[in-house]
Amino acid sequence: MRRRSYLFNQVVSARIADSLYEQPMLGDCVQFVGNRSFFPLPDVEPSSLQRLQSREVCLTAPLWGAGELPSESQAKIYESEVLEEYKVLQAGLANNGLRQERRPLLLVPDNLTATWIDEQSVCINFYLPSGCYATTVLRELIQ
């Protein structure tokens, strides 16, 4: 649903603008890479940071739905403030039976390769998990 992704993108854009796209906040929800289960980060100690750096887990942003944000502490306050002006949209999504979910904050394609075909053409190959858009990756590569 596009409106749901709009709210997700607002949080992602804010974190990028605030240089918080790789830096966890207390209470951030992290997700196991390759799986959709997530949990609030209990601390920002070296062991938690190592799990993020090794890509065992990744930071997430909310896909809005019914119920409370599962993030906690600083992260919940941050996400709530970013989305404050979208209360009507949040209510509409919740009333349509959607539930709170999370998706990775950053999209990191697997097996990314680029091969120049000639001076003006390049062949780019990569793998993305279900629900991700190749156009998003290509836009970032071109910029």
GROMACS .gro file of C-alpha atoms in nm:
model
  143
    1MET     CA    1   0.000   0.000   0.000
    2ARG     CA    2   0.157   0.326  -0.114
    3ARG     CA    3   0.043   0.534   0.183
    4ARG     CA    4   0.201   0.287   0.419
    5SER     CA    5   0.529   0.304   0.233
    6TYR     CA    6   0.504   0.684   0.239
    7LEU     CA    7   0.517   0.681   0.620
    8PHE     CA    8   0.802   0.428   0.611
    9ASN     CA    9   0.993   0.655   0.370
   10GLN     CA   10   0.938   0.957   0.595
   11VAL     CA   11   1.118   0.779   0.880
   12VAL     CA   12   1.396   0.655   0.649
   13SER     CA   13   1.446   1.004   0.502
   14ALA     CA   14   1.457   1.163   0.848
   15ARG     CA   15   1.715   0.912   0.970
   16ILE     CA   16   1.931   0.974   0.665
   17ALA     CA   17   1.901   1.352   0.707
   18ASP     CA   18   1.994   1.318   1.076
   19SER     CA   19   2.283   1.076   1.000
   20LEU     CA   20   2.107   0.800   1.196
   21TYR     CA   21   2.080   0.544   0.918
   22GLU     CA   22   2.363   0.330   1.054
   23GLN     CA   23   2.369   0.458   1.410
   24PRO     CA   24   2.125   0.279   1.641
   25MET     CA   25   1.919   0.460   1.901
   26LEU     CA   26   1.818   0.304   2.229
   27GLY     CA   27   1.499   0.108   2.166
   28ASP     CA   28   1.547   0.076   1.789
   29CYS     CA   29   1.387  -0.235   1.647
   30VAL     CA   30   1.631  -0.462   1.471
   31GLN     CA   31   1.549  -0.748   1.238
   32PHE     CA   32   1.738  -1.066   1.170
   33VAL     CA   33   1.874  -1.051   0.815
   34GLY     CA   34   1.687  -1.299   0.597
   35ASN     CA   35   1.388  -1.318   0.832
   36ARG     CA   36   1.103  -1.085   0.926
   37SER     CA   37   1.116  -1.125   1.303
   38PHE     CA   38   1.222  -0.814   1.489
   39PHE     CA   39   1.283  -0.702   1.845
   40PRO     CA   40   1.376  -0.379   2.025
   41LEU     CA   41   1.748  -0.330   2.072
   42PRO     CA   42   1.802  -0.359   2.447
   43ASP     CA   43   2.117  -0.147   2.448
   44VAL     CA   44   2.377   0.014   2.226
   45GLU     CA   45   2.667  -0.172   2.380
   46PRO     CA   46   2.958  -0.306   2.171
   47SER     CA   47   2.798  -0.653   2.137
   48SER     CA   48   2.482  -0.503   1.986
   49LEU     CA   49   2.686  -0.279   1.757
   50GLN     CA   50   2.888  -0.582   1.643
   51ARG     CA   51   2.567  -0.766   1.548
   52LEU     CA   52   2.470  -0.465   1.335
   53GLN     CA   53   2.813  -0.429   1.175
   54SER     CA   54   2.829  -0.799   1.088
   55ARG     CA   55   2.479  -0.772   0.935
   56GLU     CA   56   2.344  -1.043   1.163
   57VAL     CA   57   2.069  -0.790   1.238
   58CYS     CA   58   1.968  -0.465   1.069
   59LEU     CA   59   1.794  -0.146   1.180
   60THR     CA   60   1.428  -0.116   1.081
   61ALA     CA   61   1.162   0.147   1.021
   62PRO     CA   62   0.787   0.108   1.077
   63LEU     CA   63   0.525  -0.007   0.831
   64TRP     CA   64   0.224   0.152   0.998
   65GLY     CA   65  -0.074  -0.045   1.122
   66ALA     CA   66  -0.297  -0.097   1.425
   67GLY     CA   67  -0.142  -0.089   1.770
   68GLU     CA   68   0.155   0.077   1.928
   69LEU     CA   69   0.495   0.121   1.769
   70PRO     CA   70   0.708  -0.174   1.881
   71SER     CA   71   1.015   0.048   1.910
   72GLU     CA   72   1.100   0.175   2.257
   73SER     CA   73   1.268   0.463   2.436
   74GLN     CA   74   1.456   0.712   2.214
   75ALA     CA   75   1.365   0.534   1.889
   76LYS     CA   76   0.991   0.537   1.965
   77ILE     CA   77   1.002   0.907   2.048
   78TYR     CA   78   1.195   0.979   1.727
   79GLU     CA   79   0.959   0.778   1.503
   80SER     CA   80   0.652   0.932   1.671
   81GLU     CA   81   0.785   1.284   1.618
   82VAL     CA   82   0.867   1.220   1.252
   83LEU     CA   83   0.518   1.082   1.190
   84GLU     CA   84   0.328   1.327   1.414
   85GLU     CA   85   0.172   1.520   1.124
   86TYR     CA   86   0.027   1.202   0.968
   87LYS     CA   87  -0.225   1.102   1.238
   88VAL     CA   88  -0.518   1.079   0.992
   89LEU     CA   89  -0.320   0.854   0.758
   90GLN     CA   90  -0.207   0.639   1.052
   91ALA     CA   91  -0.567   0.595   1.169
   92GLY     CA   92  -0.681   0.506   0.819
   93LEU     CA   93  -0.415   0.238   0.784
   94ALA     CA   94  -0.495   0.094   1.126
   95ASN     CA   95  -0.870   0.092   1.050
   96ASN     CA   96  -0.806  -0.104   0.730
   97GLY     CA   97  -0.683  -0.404   0.926
   98LEU     CA   98  -0.310  -0.354   0.880
   99ARG     CA   99  -0.085  -0.436   1.172
  100GLN     CA  100   0.240  -0.281   1.285
  101GLU     CA  101   0.530  -0.435   1.095
  102ARG     CA  102   0.892  -0.344   1.035
  103ARG     CA  103   1.119  -0.349   0.732
  104PRO     CA  104   1.494  -0.294   0.705
  105LEU     CA  105   1.591   0.072   0.716
  106LEU     CA  106   1.857   0.026   0.447
  107LEU     CA  107   1.842  -0.191   0.140
  108VAL     CA  108   2.169  -0.371   0.072
  109PRO     CA  109   2.159  -0.577  -0.249
  110ASP     CA  110   2.332  -0.913  -0.251
  111ASN     CA  111   2.573  -1.027  -0.522
  112LEU     CA  112   2.604  -0.682  -0.677
  113THR     CA  113   2.817  -0.682  -0.994
  114ALA     CA  114   2.868  -0.428  -1.269
  115THR     CA  115   3.026  -0.502  -1.605
  116TRP     CA  116   3.095  -0.240  -1.869
  117ILE     CA  117   2.964  -0.354  -2.206
  118ASP     CA  118   3.100  -0.054  -2.393
  119GLU     CA  119   3.182   0.310  -2.312
  120GLN     CA  120   2.816   0.401  -2.261
  121SER     CA  121   2.655   0.079  -2.133
  122VAL     CA  122   2.689  -0.116  -1.814
  123CYS     CA  123   2.523  -0.441  -1.708
  124ILE     CA  124   2.428  -0.440  -1.338
  125ASN     CA  125   2.319  -0.758  -1.160
  126PHE     CA  126   2.206  -0.802  -0.801
  127TYR     CA  127   1.961  -0.990  -0.583
  128LEU     CA  128   1.695  -0.830  -0.362
  129PRO     CA  129   1.462  -0.989  -0.111
  130SER     CA  130   1.090  -1.006  -0.181
  131GLY     CA  131   0.913  -0.672  -0.153
  132CYS     CA  132   1.213  -0.461  -0.255
  133TYR     CA  133   1.238  -0.258  -0.573
  134ALA     CA  134   1.531  -0.269  -0.813
  135THR     CA  135   1.448   0.084  -0.927
  136THR     CA  136   1.537   0.208  -0.578
  137VAL     CA  137   1.883   0.052  -0.600
  138LEU     CA  138   1.939   0.181  -0.954
  139ARG     CA  139   1.834   0.534  -0.853
  140GLU     CA  140   2.094   0.534  -0.574
  141LEU     CA  141   2.366   0.394  -0.801
  142ILE     CA  142   2.301   0.662  -1.063
  143GLN     CA  143   2.307   0.949  -0.812
   0.00000   0.00000   0.00000
